[in-house]
Amino acid sequence: MDPHLLRTYVTVARLASFSKAARELGYTQSAVSQHIAALEQDLGAPLLTRRPVVPTAAGERLLEHAGPLLLRLDAARADVVRMAAAPQQGLTLVATATALGPAVLGALPPAGVTLRVLTRAEIPAAVATGTADLGLVDGLAAPSDPLRLPDVAPLTTYGIAEEPVSVLLPAGHPLAGRPGLRLGDLRDARWLDAPDAALPLAHLRAATAGGAFRAALRYEGTDVRTLTALTAAGHGLTLLPRSAATALPGATAVPLTAPRLVHRTELLHSGSPGGAAAELVRRLVGGG
């Protein structure tokens, strides 16, 4: 299967238009049509209806495979280019908002760092395709258990930090004075759905083998202070690592006592990092 044809197909399916795909890819509309026809002939199945432009059942199945396949190709290219390229002095680090704990911030070089906050889903792909030198992801896990990351490419991962988690409540909440809270007792509470600023509700459901954990409000940003303000205003509870949930005005952090879970942070890289990236890996993994 020709990856160029596959990229054209994915673009047409995403934009639902041959002409828009041609403009985005820099091809003529005739060339795009020829790419799709060649791919359909290769696979022996129609992939798109033409009016409207919608994937067929076979086309939908191909889309499920296409994303990981193309990402693997991009990762392979980036890995080879990285090996051949001269070492760079700077460092590009991608991280989730809550992965930037005190230990990480204290280990960053004094200059030459570009830091980008991305979603959890975006970070492995950014590292695999070479748009970032290192990545930091976090999540909810049992003590010493690794995080479940998407298999986008061969990546090296290190667990660099684990800390307790806390439930963040409005300061006047009836449970705010408790010494600890059980997650199972909060299944039916009002929760904030903030997958990129807090620990995702899906992690909570997985940790308790189900449960409602209904979202009262969805926040699609990465700013923890905005999330805290929403909690303080009574829009829902949220779960944060202890270091991010302390000393926040208008809200109270109560330790989670059961189940036994931690906030885990992992460092990701592809290949053999050099320069500033290698030094940061040494600091975070070796404690230097």
mmCIF file of C-alpha atoms in Angstrom, residues 104-244:
data_model
loop_
_atom_site.group_PDB
_atom_site.id
_atom_site.type_symbol
_atom_site.label_atom_id
_atom_site.label_comp_id
_atom_site.label_asym_id
_atom_site.label_seq_id
_atom_site.Cartn_x
_atom_site.Cartn_y
_atom_site.Cartn_z
ATOM 1 C CA VAL A 104 10.890 18.607 36.865
ATOM 2 C CA LEU A 105 10.921 22.399 36.990
ATOM 3 C CA GLY A 106 14.000 22.390 39.177
ATOM 4 C CA ALA A 107 15.876 20.125 36.759
ATOM 5 C CA LEU A 108 15.333 22.245 33.628
ATOM 6 C CA PRO A 109 18.434 23.895 32.140
ATOM 7 C CA PRO A 110 18.744 27.651 32.790
ATOM 8 C CA ALA A 111 18.494 28.501 29.078
ATOM 9 C CA GLY A 112 17.724 27.025 25.668
ATOM 10 C CA VAL A 113 14.482 25.226 26.596
ATOM 11 C CA THR A 114 11.245 25.362 24.614
ATOM 12 C CA LEU A 115 8.384 24.028 26.744
ATOM 13 C CA ARG A 116 5.017 23.199 25.212
ATOM 14 C CA VAL A 117 1.970 21.998 27.154
ATOM 15 C CA LEU A 118 0.048 19.407 25.140
ATOM 16 C CA THR A 119 -2.684 16.888 25.788
ATOM 17 C CA ARG A 120 -1.796 13.400 27.008
ATOM 18 C CA ALA A 121 -2.708 11.913 23.636
ATOM 19 C CA GLU A 122 -0.465 14.292 21.693
ATOM 20 C CA ILE A 123 2.773 13.814 23.636
ATOM 21 C CA PRO A 124 3.869 10.299 22.517
ATOM 22 C CA ALA A 125 3.277 11.256 18.876
ATOM 23 C CA ALA A 126 5.249 14.506 19.257
ATOM 24 C CA VAL A 127 8.233 12.616 20.660
ATOM 25 C CA ALA A 128 7.969 9.784 18.125
ATOM 26 C CA THR A 129 7.868 12.123 15.126
ATOM 27 C CA GLY A 130 10.741 14.299 16.335
ATOM 28 C CA THR A 131 8.801 17.508 16.959
ATOM 29 C CA ALA A 132 9.943 17.243 20.587
ATOM 30 C CA ASP A 133 13.129 15.880 22.133
ATOM 31 C CA LEU A 134 11.502 14.686 25.349
ATOM 32 C CA GLY A 135 7.986 14.236 26.671
ATOM 33 C CA LEU A 136 6.419 14.110 30.114
ATOM 34 C CA VAL A 137 3.093 12.365 30.624
ATOM 35 C CA ASP A 138 1.187 11.647 33.794
ATOM 36 C CA GLY A 139 -1.812 9.750 35.025
ATOM 37 C CA LEU A 140 -3.441 7.746 37.770
ATOM 38 C CA ALA A 141 -1.909 4.358 38.560
ATOM 39 C CA ALA A 142 -1.339 1.815 41.288
ATOM 40 C CA PRO A 143 2.019 2.353 43.029
ATOM 41 C CA SER A 144 4.938 1.336 40.748
ATOM 42 C CA ASP A 145 2.601 0.409 37.867
ATOM 43 C CA PRO A 146 3.520 1.936 34.480
ATOM 44 C CA LEU A 147 1.100 4.163 32.617
ATOM 45 C CA ARG A 148 -0.771 2.772 29.632
ATOM 46 C CA LEU A 149 0.523 4.750 26.677
ATOM 47 C CA PRO A 150 -0.483 4.439 23.013
ATOM 48 C CA ASP A 151 1.839 2.235 20.966
ATOM 49 C CA VAL A 152 2.837 4.873 18.418
ATOM 50 C CA ALA A 153 6.500 3.904 18.005
ATOM 51 C CA PRO A 154 9.392 2.367 19.971
ATOM 52 C CA LEU A 155 9.792 4.846 22.837
ATOM 53 C CA THR A 156 11.933 4.620 25.953
ATOM 54 C CA THR A 157 9.992 5.422 29.120
ATOM 55 C CA TYR A 158 11.124 6.077 32.674
ATOM 56 C CA GLY A 159 8.983 6.506 35.753
ATOM 57 C CA ILE A 160 10.412 9.647 37.352
ATOM 58 C CA ALA A 161 7.902 10.562 40.069
ATOM 59 C CA GLU A 162 4.987 9.259 42.088
ATOM 60 C CA GLU A 163 3.010 11.278 44.591
ATOM 61 C CA PRO A 164 -0.307 11.039 46.450
ATOM 62 C CA VAL A 165 -3.470 12.449 44.926
ATOM 63 C CA SER A 166 -6.070 14.714 46.453
ATOM 64 C CA VAL A 167 -9.722 15.447 45.810
ATOM 65 C CA LEU A 168 -10.261 19.153 45.231
ATOM 66 C CA LEU A 169 -13.516 20.511 46.671
ATOM 67 C CA PRO A 170 -14.987 23.974 47.261
ATOM 68 C CA ALA A 171 -13.845 25.335 50.631
ATOM 69 C CA GLY A 172 -17.398 25.216 51.963
ATOM 70 C CA HIS A 173 -18.183 21.676 50.780
ATOM 71 C CA PRO A 174 -19.603 19.344 53.486
ATOM 72 C CA LEU A 175 -16.689 16.925 52.949
ATOM 73 C CA ALA A 176 -13.968 19.586 52.977
ATOM 74 C CA GLY A 177 -13.130 18.951 56.641
ATOM 75 C CA ARG A 178 -12.571 15.201 56.252
ATOM 76 C CA PRO A 179 -9.050 13.839 56.879
ATOM 77 C CA GLY A 180 -9.388 11.617 53.820
ATOM 78 C CA LEU A 181 -11.865 10.501 51.180
ATOM 79 C CA ARG A 182 -12.624 7.224 49.431
ATOM 80 C CA LEU A 183 -13.039 7.501 45.689
ATOM 81 C CA GLY A 184 -15.841 4.960 45.652
ATOM 82 C CA ASP A 185 -17.922 7.194 47.927
ATOM 83 C CA LEU A 186 -17.725 10.004 45.379
ATOM 84 C CA ARG A 187 -18.916 8.148 42.282
ATOM 85 C CA ASP A 188 -22.218 10.028 42.175
ATOM 86 C CA ALA A 189 -20.790 13.466 43.028
ATOM 87 C CA ARG A 190 -20.677 16.324 40.524
ATOM 88 C CA TRP A 191 -17.314 16.189 38.755
ATOM 89 C CA LEU A 192 -15.396 18.443 36.415
ATOM 90 C CA ASP A 193 -14.431 16.718 33.187
ATOM 91 C CA ALA A 194 -11.014 18.262 32.511
ATOM 92 C CA PRO A 195 -8.988 15.570 30.722
ATOM 93 C CA ASP A 196 -6.001 17.828 30.005
ATOM 94 C CA ALA A 197 -5.815 19.820 33.245
ATOM 95 C CA ALA A 198 -6.747 17.192 35.852
ATOM 96 C CA LEU A 199 -6.647 13.429 36.112
ATOM 97 C CA PRO A 200 -9.244 12.255 33.547
ATOM 98 C CA LEU A 201 -12.599 10.860 34.642
ATOM 99 C CA ALA A 202 -11.825 7.765 32.557
ATOM 100 C CA HIS A 203 -8.926 7.033 34.933
ATOM 101 C CA LEU A 204 -11.303 7.318 37.898
ATOM 102 C CA ARG A 205 -13.784 4.918 36.334
ATOM 103 C CA ALA A 206 -11.026 2.431 35.544
ATOM 104 C CA ALA A 207 -9.654 2.666 39.092
ATOM 105 C CA THR A 208 -13.021 1.780 40.617
ATOM 106 C CA ALA A 209 -14.116 -0.764 38.005
ATOM 107 C CA GLY A 210 -16.903 1.490 36.833
ATOM 108 C CA GLY A 211 -19.061 4.041 38.585
ATOM 109 C CA ALA A 212 -20.810 7.078 37.270
ATOM 110 C CA PHE A 213 -18.376 9.969 37.823
ATOM 111 C CA ARG A 214 -20.770 12.186 35.883
ATOM 112 C CA ALA A 215 -19.415 15.398 34.435
ATOM 113 C CA ALA A 216 -21.234 18.537 35.543
ATOM 114 C CA LEU A 217 -19.005 20.734 33.369
ATOM 115 C CA ARG A 218 -16.336 20.021 30.771
ATOM 116 C CA TYR A 219 -13.186 22.145 30.689
ATOM 117 C CA GLU A 220 -11.065 21.738 27.556
ATOM 118 C CA GLY A 221 -8.059 23.807 28.628
ATOM 119 C CA THR A 222 -4.797 23.005 30.379
ATOM 120 C CA ASP A 223 -4.654 25.767 33.009
ATOM 121 C CA VAL A 224 -4.820 24.292 36.504
ATOM 122 C CA ARG A 225 -5.734 27.644 38.073
ATOM 123 C CA THR A 226 -8.812 27.928 35.863
ATOM 124 C CA LEU A 227 -9.736 24.416 36.889
ATOM 125 C CA THR A 228 -9.340 25.369 40.547
ATOM 126 C CA ALA A 229 -11.527 28.436 40.092
ATOM 127 C CA LEU A 230 -14.250 26.255 38.577
ATOM 128 C CA THR A 231 -14.042 23.899 41.547
ATOM 129 C CA ALA A 232 -14.110 26.785 44.046
ATOM 130 C CA ALA A 233 -17.228 28.127 42.329
ATOM 131 C CA GLY A 234 -18.997 24.803 42.887
ATOM 132 C CA HIS A 235 -19.020 23.462 39.343
ATOM 133 C CA GLY A 236 -17.646 20.054 40.320
ATOM 134 C CA LEU A 237 -14.957 18.083 42.089
ATOM 135 C CA THR A 238 -11.646 17.180 40.507
ATOM 136 C CA LEU A 239 -8.652 14.982 41.255
ATOM 137 C CA LEU A 240 -5.131 16.437 41.222
ATOM 138 C CA PRO A 241 -1.632 15.457 42.325
ATOM 139 C CA ARG A 242 -0.949 16.687 45.854
ATOM 140 C CA SER A 243 1.656 19.228 44.722
ATOM 141 C CA ALA A 244 -0.851 20.871 42.360
#
